[in-house]
């Protein structure tokens, strides 16, 4: 998918000296030393430090995961550099997914910011913090397009859209890697999981995937291609299987697409024990066959598994693989080590190149603020006015849950650093109004309703109820899928009890996935969806609640009305029988004597229609935003030219707002059917009350390209619709024609 990409960082190992060094090293390595470079061992597993150090000294380990104590890293790097025969340093890997010590919102929340620059800065901070602990490689970003909210790993994704996923993926890659991988504070990124893991059937983790070629080319592969073009140093193969071939053995994709077509020459690592799991998949009969399949497919390093160490020698002896293949794999690993400058520094902590802790926390707070999506704001209940309040009842299991607000994949963040919504509200209140707190439920799964009366009484005695609900961190992330995506436990009962008081109710939802909020919506006046916002959830939310900042987050993923609507995403196909508002008749409206075809034959659910609860791109502001009609500089677009698309955006409200104007296109007729809309650009526009701005985008043929029936990436001549609007469902399009050359009229 077309994207304007920043230049790739210069790969240090591209210089002829470096290449010579790598070639020389490989020529001097024993087979055991080579195999050592192709293994990544887990430092957290049973092996003791002395045992690991011994293995490192013998040259049997090239890479370690889960080692984050700087002193320990220093000792191991010293063993590798000074005591091993060839002095080859170690790759030290860690899952730095949304922060190291400073925890930013989960990636899905970061995507809701629609602000790749800020996400790049956050990744830079994560890299600095991780590098200071001796880490030089992170397994991030996760570029799996995710369209199923049941899948726990949707939390780690950038949502349902390939364009947004690619943009945020590139932002993270360039943030981690900086201008130069060898600069202090740069760490190697890893684009994962190649490819299609997000399509796990039924949203059940590790499940099989079925992805038609058209979708693979146009939805799942493009974010990886963008990350590779941006210089991602490594790629990880997925656990999943696709059309009967597990990703880790998929030669057509790993070699054919990633290496040969895209020219990726970085390190390809398997996911955790995924080579041995080829046996469990039923694709290979033995570890040895599995190792052979992975080598043939192009996997360089086995992450925490026995197959390479146990089988490569025998495979060579039997002539099933050649030494040249092993040498190639080793060369890529050594080239990465060179690129990272590991042969040069003595393992000292990188000098902090940017920013103090305070700067980091300011970015953390800003990204958390920008990730929150305002879903409902009845009668402009928000922002709250400090001087109008005498008391506020703060309820719910997530109001003061320092670890839960951090979300999934937090190994190095400290819950003790967290500032919770309750703490932040108490700071804001500072004696001016009272904050009365009752968690009511011990955690999000708690079903004990014995304190609901107390909750009601507390709300009755207060001006307003603020209820913090959602999912504990453990309910999303790897292997944490859910079949129901509602508020677990007695949280809905809590909201109902609070609603009965007749007091205004504001809910803040902290969660790792979109939730089905259909039944919750009528119970609240205001609703902020905060994902898991990270260390500074509390101050960020307080800023928004009291209008010190205006909500600007937008949904990077469609919110379904119910689980039954899944999969649901905005960039769907029209079908031959698309529903319209007149053709949709819901179950309670159907007359008793209705006949088979009495309300048409279109694609919708009798009980949940066809529209989502909240569309992709949706998010309210504290302003009142209106879009003018879409204007085109021409209704013809020549392939070698560009077209300007403009719309006015006005804030008719009384509060300043940051509106995210979104550009969508639709290719009306294609050699393959095209989605009813595709995001092709967006801009965050600051608008004061009463202010109007013109928002313009340039469109070229490049923006209209897709992988066609011929298998080529190109734009096809014909008619296109184009929208500029606040989300993926609203607005009226303008139409233009793409043609190869202006025809004389
Ligand atoms: C996950 C990867 C992760 C790896 C290392 C696996 O279970 O699928 O995303 O990077 O573990 O922790």
XYZ file of C-alpha atoms and ligand atoms in Angstrom:
757
model
C 0.000 0.000 0.000
C 1.411 3.355 -0.955
C 2.910 5.348 1.866
C 5.425 8.116 2.075
C 8.216 6.574 4.021
C 11.148 8.184 5.759
C 14.576 7.106 4.510
C 15.871 3.901 6.010
C 18.657 4.271 8.558
C 22.088 3.562 7.173
C 22.992 -0.040 7.897
C 26.463 0.009 9.302
C 27.232 -3.471 8.092
C 26.754 -2.288 4.537
C 30.194 -0.741 4.465
C 32.862 -2.845 2.852
C 34.953 -2.972 6.050
C 32.011 -4.348 7.937
C 31.196 -6.886 5.293
C 34.822 -7.964 5.344
C 34.718 -8.301 9.122
C 31.595 -10.430 8.972
C 33.014 -12.634 6.224
C 36.252 -13.050 8.124
C 34.457 -13.967 11.334
C 32.249 -16.501 9.609
C 35.286 -18.081 7.972
C 36.895 -18.576 11.379
C 33.859 -19.953 13.200
C 33.390 -23.570 14.148
C 30.040 -25.141 13.398
C 29.168 -25.053 17.112
C 29.899 -21.332 17.198
C 27.760 -20.757 14.136
C 24.873 -22.670 15.617
C 25.319 -20.650 18.804
C 24.601 -17.480 16.844
C 21.348 -18.982 15.617
C 19.921 -19.658 19.081
C 18.190 -17.319 21.422
C 17.999 -18.574 24.964
C 15.658 -17.455 27.729
C 17.490 -15.956 30.690
C 14.401 -16.322 32.840
C 14.363 -20.098 32.364
C 15.992 -22.517 34.761
C 19.618 -21.904 33.702
C 21.637 -20.054 36.316
C 23.800 -17.082 35.467
C 27.064 -19.058 35.768
C 25.666 -21.733 33.460
C 24.678 -19.132 30.864
C 28.032 -17.413 31.166
C 29.817 -20.694 30.572
C 27.734 -21.323 27.443
C 28.438 -17.783 26.241
C 32.172 -18.294 26.783
C 32.033 -21.455 24.707
C 30.385 -19.447 21.927
C 27.178 -21.454 22.145
C 24.837 -18.525 22.656
C 24.432 -15.580 20.342
C 21.355 -14.059 21.810
C 19.456 -13.891 25.097
C 15.892 -12.897 25.830
C 14.551 -11.562 29.125
C 17.741 -10.209 30.592
C 17.180 -6.703 31.884
C 19.547 -6.158 34.737
C 22.306 -3.911 33.458
C 24.992 -5.444 35.661
C 24.020 -8.925 34.531
C 24.030 -7.837 30.902
C 27.447 -6.292 31.424
C 28.814 -9.538 32.858
C 27.382 -11.585 30.003
C 28.560 -9.168 27.329
C 31.998 -9.235 28.944
C 31.991 -13.035 28.810
C 31.016 -12.879 25.138
C 33.442 -10.132 24.139
C 36.430 -10.976 26.241
C 36.218 -14.664 27.063
C 34.683 -16.294 24.020
C 37.094 -17.380 21.298
C 35.959 -14.841 18.698
C 34.674 -12.125 21.013
C 31.233 -11.876 19.416
C 28.838 -9.789 21.547
C 25.287 -10.769 22.430
C 21.931 -9.660 21.178
C 19.869 -8.915 24.283
C 16.155 -8.980 23.548
C 13.102 -7.920 25.486
C 9.441 -7.362 24.697
C 9.313 -3.593 25.043
C 5.802 -3.261 23.688
C 4.463 0.049 24.969
C 7.201 1.342 27.178
C 9.949 0.006 29.366
C 9.831 1.743 32.749
C 7.586 4.590 31.579
C 4.457 2.845 30.357
C 2.575 4.468 27.496
C -0.927 3.436 26.426
C -1.260 -0.028 24.933
C -0.522 0.056 21.185
C -4.255 0.050 20.341
C -4.597 3.149 22.522
C -1.570 4.734 20.884
C -3.223 4.173 17.506
C -6.304 5.995 18.830
C -4.135 9.120 19.062
C -3.875 9.236 15.256
C -0.582 10.930 16.004
C 2.371 8.949 14.617
C 4.892 11.649 15.570
C 3.990 11.357 19.225
C 4.114 7.569 18.982
C 7.588 7.821 17.442
C 8.710 9.956 20.387
C 7.285 7.438 22.852
C 9.133 4.620 21.095
C 12.321 6.678 21.300
C 11.864 7.035 25.054
C 11.176 3.304 25.388
C 14.374 2.586 23.470
C 16.411 4.869 25.712
C 15.082 3.283 28.860
C 15.523 -0.259 27.559
C 19.021 0.447 26.260
C 19.991 1.764 29.675
C 19.194 -1.709 31.031
C 21.432 -3.311 28.413
C 18.645 -4.314 26.022
C 19.496 -3.879 22.335
C 16.533 -5.525 20.605
C 12.795 -5.215 21.116
C 10.090 -7.466 19.714
C 7.913 -4.604 18.617
C 5.976 -3.294 16.711
C 3.205 -5.838 16.229
C 1.808 -5.176 12.762
C -1.002 -7.699 12.717
C -4.110 -6.037 11.321
C -6.766 -6.958 13.903
C -10.442 -7.120 13.138
C -11.649 -9.350 15.923
C -12.098 -7.808 19.354
C -12.231 -11.241 20.952
C -8.556 -11.766 20.132
C -6.579 -10.737 23.210
C -3.691 -9.486 21.114
C -5.811 -6.789 19.531
C -4.464 -4.763 22.483
C -0.978 -4.962 20.976
C -2.158 -4.005 17.515
C -2.871 -0.706 15.803
C -6.370 -1.870 14.926
C -8.224 -2.877 11.805
C -6.765 -0.674 9.118
C -3.650 -1.471 7.058
C -2.889 2.195 6.363
C -2.943 3.223 10.045
C -1.087 0.061 11.026
C 1.654 0.820 8.523
C 1.968 4.434 9.677
C 2.218 3.535 13.347
C 4.498 0.613 12.584
C 6.910 2.900 10.762
C 6.654 5.434 13.596
C 7.667 2.808 16.162
C 10.430 1.317 14.018
C 12.015 4.715 13.429
C 11.486 5.679 17.074
C 13.281 2.597 18.408
C 16.048 2.602 15.838
C 16.673 6.337 15.647
C 18.819 7.773 12.878
C 21.510 5.212 13.440
C 21.194 1.822 15.091
C 24.653 2.199 16.556
C 23.820 5.467 18.322
C 23.524 5.223 22.104
C 19.924 4.588 22.996
C 18.945 3.001 19.682
C 17.641 -0.544 19.754
C 16.672 -2.885 16.942
C 12.974 -3.167 16.136
C 11.203 -6.349 15.113
C 8.159 -6.309 12.852
C 5.925 -9.152 13.961
C 4.202 -11.561 13.419
C 4.780 -12.362 9.771
C 2.078 -12.894 8.691
C -1.659 -13.014 9.190
C -1.729 -13.793 12.930
C -4.463 -11.172 13.422
C -6.807 -13.338 11.400
C -6.756 -16.129 14.026
C -10.048 -17.910 13.456
C -12.746 -16.960 15.941
C -10.346 -14.607 17.710
C -8.873 -17.581 19.556
C -5.166 -17.108 20.033
C -2.715 -19.203 18.030
C -5.565 -20.402 15.864
C -5.366 -21.270 12.224
C -5.903 -18.511 9.664
C -7.602 -18.476 6.288
C -6.705 -15.448 4.260
C -7.449 -15.163 0.555
C -4.562 -13.916 -1.589
C -6.314 -10.640 -2.319
C -6.650 -9.899 1.382
C -3.139 -11.037 2.177
C -1.753 -8.656 -0.442
C -4.001 -5.708 0.298
C -4.550 -5.955 4.057
C -2.051 -8.101 5.955
C 1.219 -7.673 4.051
C 1.364 -3.895 3.439
C 2.207 -2.858 7.026
C 5.163 -5.260 6.987
C 6.343 -3.967 3.669
C 6.220 -0.434 5.039
C 8.216 -1.438 8.138
C 10.824 -3.200 6.019
C 11.113 -0.174 3.740
C 11.602 1.971 6.845
C 14.589 -0.147 7.823
C 13.181 -2.543 10.451
C 16.210 -4.553 11.537
C 14.325 -7.771 12.116
C 11.099 -9.621 11.447
C 9.457 -12.388 13.496
C 7.533 -15.263 11.976
C 4.088 -15.950 13.337
C 2.812 -18.895 15.365
C -0.199 -19.241 13.103
C -0.682 -21.357 10.022
C -2.086 -20.051 6.789
C -3.813 -22.255 4.300
C -2.171 -25.319 5.793
C 1.378 -23.970 6.069
C 2.600 -22.661 9.435
C 4.136 -19.202 9.034
C 7.490 -20.337 10.417
C 7.855 -22.806 7.546
C 6.256 -20.677 4.865
C 8.949 -20.466 2.243
C 6.707 -18.720 -0.275
C 6.107 -15.839 2.114
C 9.361 -15.685 4.082
C 11.711 -16.168 1.170
C 9.475 -15.429 -1.764
C 7.895 -12.212 -0.507
C 9.906 -10.902 2.427
C 13.417 -11.627 1.224
C 13.201 -11.888 -2.561
C 10.417 -9.476 -3.452
C 10.970 -6.853 -0.753
C 14.719 -7.316 -0.420
C 14.689 -7.714 3.363
C 18.222 -8.599 4.450
C 17.781 -8.263 8.208
C 17.366 -10.990 10.790
C 14.370 -13.270 10.665
C 13.583 -14.825 14.036
C 10.984 -17.452 14.847
C 8.430 -16.766 17.513
C 8.931 -18.509 20.853
C 9.567 -22.211 20.199
C 7.619 -21.896 16.963
C 10.046 -24.149 15.076
C 9.464 -27.089 17.365
C 5.753 -26.317 17.252
C 5.795 -27.178 13.550
C 5.655 -30.725 14.887
C 2.643 -29.905 17.049
C 0.946 -28.270 14.068
C 1.311 -31.582 12.290
C 3.469 -30.067 9.577
C 6.770 -31.730 10.506
C 7.227 -35.204 11.930
C 10.250 -34.492 14.122
C 12.270 -31.566 15.509
C 14.771 -32.279 12.799
C 12.225 -31.990 10.015
C 10.968 -28.830 11.674
C 14.461 -27.324 11.757
C 14.904 -28.218 8.094
C 11.606 -26.584 7.147
C 12.504 -23.403 9.052
C 15.967 -23.156 7.492
C 14.548 -23.689 4.015
C 11.919 -21.045 4.707
C 14.610 -18.573 5.777
C 14.363 -18.355 9.593
C 17.763 -17.242 10.950
C 17.314 -17.470 14.723
C 15.258 -19.887 16.751
C 13.734 -18.149 19.735
C 13.880 -20.311 22.810
C 13.615 -23.756 21.297
C 15.714 -26.893 20.836
C 15.348 -27.558 17.121
C 18.313 -25.677 15.642
C 20.817 -26.549 18.358
C 19.696 -30.165 18.282
C 19.431 -30.740 14.542
C 21.469 -28.412 12.347
C 24.639 -30.492 12.525
C 22.838 -33.681 11.581
C 21.041 -31.911 8.741
C 24.417 -30.787 7.411
C 25.915 -34.252 7.803
C 23.031 -35.738 5.882
C 23.459 -33.197 3.125
C 19.940 -31.840 3.614
C 21.237 -28.322 4.113
C 24.478 -26.747 3.051
C 27.069 -24.864 5.040
C 26.489 -21.883 2.742
C 22.933 -21.632 4.098
C 24.137 -21.660 7.694
C 26.779 -19.072 6.831
C 24.165 -16.788 5.330
C 22.058 -17.021 8.472
C 25.047 -16.308 10.699
C 26.127 -13.416 8.491
C 22.807 -11.686 8.986
C 23.033 -12.083 12.748
C 26.556 -10.703 12.821
C 25.568 -7.853 10.528
C 22.861 -6.844 12.999
C 25.371 -6.908 15.841
C 27.656 -4.693 13.808
C 24.835 -2.340 12.918
C 24.054 -1.980 16.593
C 27.663 -1.042 17.248
C 27.986 -3.929 19.686
C 31.502 -4.761 18.617
C 32.565 -1.252 19.544
C 31.247 -0.217 22.921
C 32.433 -1.870 26.032
C 28.948 -2.563 27.281
C 28.670 0.693 29.182
C 25.207 2.135 29.663
C 24.291 4.459 26.825
C 24.533 8.089 27.774
C 20.989 9.446 28.025
C 20.793 11.305 24.757
C 17.448 12.970 25.278
C 15.224 14.137 27.969
C 14.848 13.957 31.668
C 12.337 11.833 33.513
C 10.036 14.830 33.553
C 10.061 15.096 29.748
C 9.324 11.415 29.496
C 6.411 11.723 31.841
C 5.078 14.701 29.902
C 5.105 12.620 26.685
C 3.503 9.778 28.617
C 0.705 12.051 29.835
C 0.204 13.663 26.418
C -0.011 10.335 24.596
C -2.447 9.018 27.217
C -4.560 12.176 26.779
C -4.547 11.843 23.013
C -5.452 8.147 23.118
C -8.720 8.619 25.027
C -11.857 8.572 22.864
C -14.955 10.488 23.944
C -17.836 8.234 22.903
C -20.782 10.035 24.496
C -21.319 13.497 25.910
C -25.014 14.030 26.529
C -26.001 17.620 27.204
C -22.313 18.532 27.193
C -21.904 17.012 30.627
C -18.167 17.195 30.007
C -15.950 19.020 30.666
C -16.708 19.328 34.352
C -16.353 22.725 35.981
C -14.305 22.651 39.140
C -16.072 25.646 40.658
C -19.509 24.075 40.182
C -18.720 20.935 42.106
C -19.056 20.294 45.792
C -18.574 16.551 45.729
C -17.897 13.749 43.336
C -18.434 10.030 43.931
C -15.635 7.983 42.408
C -16.583 4.353 41.992
C -15.483 1.212 40.246
C -12.732 -1.392 40.321
C -10.420 0.514 37.969
C -10.478 3.915 39.680
C -7.502 3.073 41.826
C -5.808 0.053 40.303
C -2.182 1.014 39.593
C -1.181 -2.255 37.897
C -4.349 -2.697 35.851
C -4.154 0.678 34.134
C -0.782 -0.332 32.654
C -2.324 -3.057 30.504
C -0.793 -6.151 28.981
C 2.937 -6.786 28.298
C 4.327 -4.834 31.189
C 7.454 -6.538 32.503
C 9.561 -3.575 33.479
C 7.046 -0.891 34.396
C 6.350 -0.324 38.066
C 2.768 -0.102 39.299
C 4.226 2.084 42.063
C 4.918 4.765 39.418
C 1.280 4.802 38.315
C -0.927 7.738 39.117
C -4.492 6.465 39.185
C -7.655 8.375 38.289
C -8.555 8.531 41.977
C -5.207 10.034 42.958
C -5.371 12.553 40.133
C -8.916 13.600 41.028
C -7.896 14.107 44.628
C -5.073 16.348 43.397
C -7.467 18.345 41.254
C -9.979 18.633 44.092
C -7.303 19.865 46.515
C -9.882 20.855 49.101
C -12.134 22.647 46.594
C -14.562 19.769 46.354
C -14.878 16.440 48.024
C -13.849 13.170 46.389
C -15.647 10.167 47.889
C -14.329 6.822 46.824
C -15.790 3.335 46.888
C -14.397 0.642 44.572
C -17.608 -1.418 45.092
C -16.049 -4.357 43.237
C -12.635 -5.754 44.068
C -11.679 -6.119 40.401
C -13.352 -6.073 37.003
C -14.411 -9.711 37.287
C -15.920 -9.451 40.753
C -19.573 -10.548 40.840
C -20.240 -9.578 44.445
C -23.118 -7.111 44.494
C -23.260 -6.678 48.257
C -21.989 -3.088 48.162
C -24.366 -1.704 45.573
C -26.592 -0.062 48.210
C -23.588 1.678 49.647
C -22.653 2.830 46.147
C -26.144 4.236 45.589
C -26.036 6.097 48.897
C -22.641 7.575 48.102
C -23.826 8.827 44.736
C -27.037 10.227 46.247
C -24.909 12.287 48.589
C -22.688 13.603 45.749
C -23.168 15.911 42.758
C -22.026 13.448 40.190
C -20.817 9.860 39.765
C -17.604 8.986 38.021
C -17.391 5.240 37.455
C -14.137 3.606 36.325
C -14.860 0.264 34.716
C -13.421 -2.078 32.137
C -11.030 -4.980 32.025
C -8.148 -5.890 34.306
C -4.841 -6.025 32.442
C -4.900 -9.827 32.524
C -7.997 -9.985 30.316
C -6.194 -8.997 27.118
C -2.865 -9.721 25.476
C -1.338 -12.996 24.354
C -3.487 -16.079 25.014
C -6.125 -13.889 26.675
C -8.996 -13.986 24.254
C -12.599 -13.547 25.333
C -15.749 -15.023 23.824
C -17.837 -12.227 25.336
C -16.597 -8.711 25.070
C -18.869 -7.086 27.605
C -18.010 -5.520 30.951
C -17.193 -8.577 33.051
C -18.391 -9.308 36.603
C -21.045 -7.123 38.204
C -19.912 -3.917 36.523
C -23.103 -3.454 34.573
C -25.120 -3.980 37.758
C -22.986 -1.287 39.357
C -23.787 1.145 36.547
C -27.491 0.310 36.784
C -27.447 0.970 40.522
C -25.724 4.293 39.997
C -28.147 5.205 37.221
C -31.107 4.674 39.547
C -29.996 7.625 41.653
C -30.837 10.035 38.846
C -27.484 11.781 39.287
C -25.312 12.493 36.250
C -23.103 9.516 35.459
C -19.768 9.614 33.705
C -18.084 6.335 32.904
C -14.433 5.871 32.094
C -13.632 2.531 30.540
C -10.121 1.124 30.733
C -9.810 -1.943 28.539
C -7.524 -3.858 26.222
C -10.015 -4.221 23.393
C -13.208 -2.683 22.028
C -16.098 -3.736 24.251
C -19.716 -4.263 23.231
C -21.238 -1.285 25.020
C -24.769 -1.388 23.613
C -26.412 -1.950 26.978
C -24.090 0.368 28.832
C -24.648 3.447 26.717
C -28.139 4.341 28.002
C -26.832 4.154 31.570
C -24.314 6.970 31.201
C -24.321 10.639 30.283
C -20.666 10.804 29.437
C -18.345 8.029 28.293
C -14.581 8.169 27.864
C -12.927 5.086 26.406
C -9.365 5.106 27.692
C -7.956 1.663 26.680
C -5.187 0.856 29.156
C -3.581 4.294 29.313
C -0.355 3.520 31.182
C 1.600 5.161 33.971
C -0.149 8.525 33.883
C -3.716 7.394 33.254
C -4.973 9.476 36.164
C -3.542 12.909 35.303
C -4.369 12.420 31.596
C -7.978 11.596 32.384
C -8.272 14.429 34.884
C -6.961 16.844 32.220
C -9.761 15.709 29.928
C -12.515 15.560 32.551
C -11.922 19.146 33.615
C -11.279 20.515 30.138
C -7.603 21.323 30.612
C -7.268 19.285 27.446
C -9.898 18.439 24.871
C -10.446 14.805 23.871
C -9.053 14.113 20.428
C -8.746 10.304 20.268
C -10.387 8.459 17.378
C -11.263 4.772 17.153
C -8.650 2.754 15.233
C -11.101 -0.128 15.247
C -14.856 -0.515 14.805
C -16.910 -1.052 17.963
C -19.508 -3.770 17.340
C -22.947 -3.773 18.930
C -22.470 -7.395 19.924
C -20.013 -10.248 19.555
C -22.260 -11.665 16.844
C -21.341 -8.804 14.489
C -17.673 -9.815 14.521
C -15.797 -9.653 12.201
C -16.841 -6.095 11.492
C -14.615 -3.431 9.989
C -15.206 -0.289 8.000
C -13.250 -1.293 4.922
C -15.685 -4.051 4.076
C -16.973 -5.074 0.663
C -20.234 -3.770 -0.680
C -21.610 -7.247 -1.564
C -24.202 -7.621 -4.287
C -26.952 -6.770 -1.816
C -25.846 -4.070 0.560
C -28.343 -3.003 3.220
C -29.690 0.532 3.307
C -31.621 2.168 6.148
C -34.910 1.328 4.373
C -34.115 -2.328 3.872
C -33.181 -3.035 7.467
C -36.013 -4.192 9.687
C -35.069 -5.313 13.151
C -36.591 -8.256 14.905
C -39.099 -6.328 17.019
C -40.330 -4.296 14.062
C -41.146 -7.225 11.805
C -44.911 -7.569 11.372
C -46.327 -10.908 12.457
C -47.457 -11.746 8.954
C -44.244 -10.724 7.160
C -43.393 -12.926 4.211
C -39.963 -14.161 3.170
C -39.058 -11.208 0.930
C -41.226 -8.458 2.420
C -38.362 -6.240 3.525
C -35.966 -7.038 0.742
C -32.998 -9.367 0.729
C -29.910 -7.587 2.026
C -26.865 -8.286 4.170
C -27.748 -7.532 7.789
C -28.639 -9.171 11.099
C -32.305 -9.231 12.105
C -31.311 -8.478 15.673
C -28.313 -6.158 15.254
C -28.694 -4.559 11.831
C -25.526 -3.881 9.885
C -24.087 -0.724 11.425
C -21.585 -0.825 14.249
C -22.172 0.834 17.594
C -19.304 3.227 16.844
C -17.575 3.350 13.491
C -13.860 3.379 12.789
C -12.499 6.912 13.080
C -15.225 8.012 15.490
C -14.552 10.264 18.473
C -16.239 13.355 19.866
C -14.537 16.550 20.921
C -15.680 19.274 23.282
C -16.365 21.389 20.193
C -19.248 21.081 17.763
C -17.741 20.180 14.455
C -19.296 20.530 11.024
C -17.809 19.646 7.645
C -18.473 21.519 4.418
C -18.897 19.712 1.086
C -15.910 18.036 -0.503
C -14.439 20.099 -3.348
C -12.086 18.746 -6.016
C -9.561 20.719 -8.049
C -10.683 18.633 -11.038
C -12.923 15.684 -11.684
C -10.182 14.067 -13.728
C -6.949 12.761 -12.301
C -4.134 12.138 -14.699
C -1.734 9.379 -13.628
C 1.235 11.669 -13.608
C -0.559 14.506 -11.817
C -2.316 15.111 -8.523
C -5.707 16.232 -7.430
C -6.496 18.496 -4.509
C -9.399 17.520 -2.286
C -10.637 20.165 0.130
C -13.342 20.569 2.728
C -13.996 23.210 5.341
C -14.146 22.193 8.983
C -15.846 24.482 11.462
C -16.091 24.436 15.217
C -19.529 25.812 16.136
C -19.042 24.955 19.799
C -17.851 26.869 22.838
C -14.676 24.889 23.482
C -11.501 24.608 21.455
C -11.177 21.242 19.740
C -8.695 19.121 17.861
C -10.630 17.540 15.033
C -9.180 14.628 13.062
C -10.275 15.132 9.472
C -10.118 11.846 7.590
C -9.665 11.238 3.872
C -11.311 8.129 2.463
C -11.454 6.829 -1.096
C -13.453 4.186 -2.863
C -12.516 2.579 -6.129
C -15.932 2.016 -7.682
C -14.965 -0.725 -10.105
C -11.867 -2.882 -9.808
C -10.425 -6.033 -11.306
C -11.017 -7.270 -7.751
C -13.890 -5.876 -5.699
C -12.648 -3.015 -3.562
C -13.616 -1.951 -0.026
C -16.439 0.554 0.318
C -13.884 2.951 1.796
C -10.150 3.041 2.412
C -8.419 5.546 4.657
C -5.797 7.422 2.677
C -4.887 10.345 4.923
C -5.865 12.398 7.950
C -5.001 15.639 9.687
C -5.372 16.767 13.260
C -6.772 20.296 13.064
C -6.910 22.673 16.041
C -10.054 24.790 15.973
C -10.956 27.590 18.335
C -14.666 28.229 19.009
C -16.195 29.696 15.862
C -13.119 28.964 13.746
C -13.238 27.473 10.234
C -10.298 25.932 8.445
C -9.861 24.477 5.013
C -8.408 20.999 5.091
C -6.751 19.814 1.882
C -5.187 16.596 0.713
C -3.337 15.792 -2.492
C -4.283 12.544 -4.190
C -2.146 10.853 -6.802
C -2.496 7.536 -8.604
C -0.053 6.186 -6.030
C -2.728 6.620 -3.308
C -5.225 4.610 -5.332
C -3.016 1.622 -6.026
C -3.812 -1.898 -4.844
C -2.708 -5.423 -5.669
C -4.878 -6.129 -8.659
C -6.180 -9.356 -10.151
C -2.969 -9.358 -12.204
C -0.968 -9.372 -8.964
C 0.496 -5.942 -9.667
C 0.473 -2.967 -7.321
C -1.197 -0.331 -9.440
C -4.154 2.005 -9.694
C -6.748 1.060 -12.247
C -8.417 3.658 -14.426
C -11.997 4.478 -13.560
C -14.260 6.287 -11.122
C -13.421 6.972 -7.494
C -15.403 8.476 -4.637
C -13.627 10.596 -2.079
C -14.721 11.782 1.349
C -13.310 14.138 3.950
C -15.133 13.517 7.190
C -15.058 12.779 10.908
C -15.267 8.975 10.636
C -15.600 6.082 8.218
C -19.388 6.145 7.947
C -20.462 9.749 7.537
C -20.242 12.389 4.817
C -21.138 12.753 1.160
C -18.439 11.938 -1.365
C -17.246 13.772 -4.452
C -16.399 11.765 -7.573
C -13.469 11.839 -9.956
C -12.058 9.718 -12.709
C -8.518 8.376 -12.854
C -7.347 8.125 -16.424
C -4.078 7.374 -18.076
C -3.992 10.530 -20.152
C -6.301 13.495 -20.630
C -8.468 12.634 -23.563
C -9.264 15.551 -25.879
C -12.884 16.498 -25.425
C 4.961 -13.777 21.442
C 5.869 -12.757 20.804
C 6.921 -12.331 21.794
C 7.674 -13.556 22.251
C 8.801 -13.263 23.212
C 5.725 -14.906 22.091
O 4.895 -15.720 22.856
O 4.061 -14.273 20.468
O 5.123 -11.660 20.369
O 7.771 -11.375 21.242
O 6.764 -14.434 22.894
O 8.347 -12.976 24.469
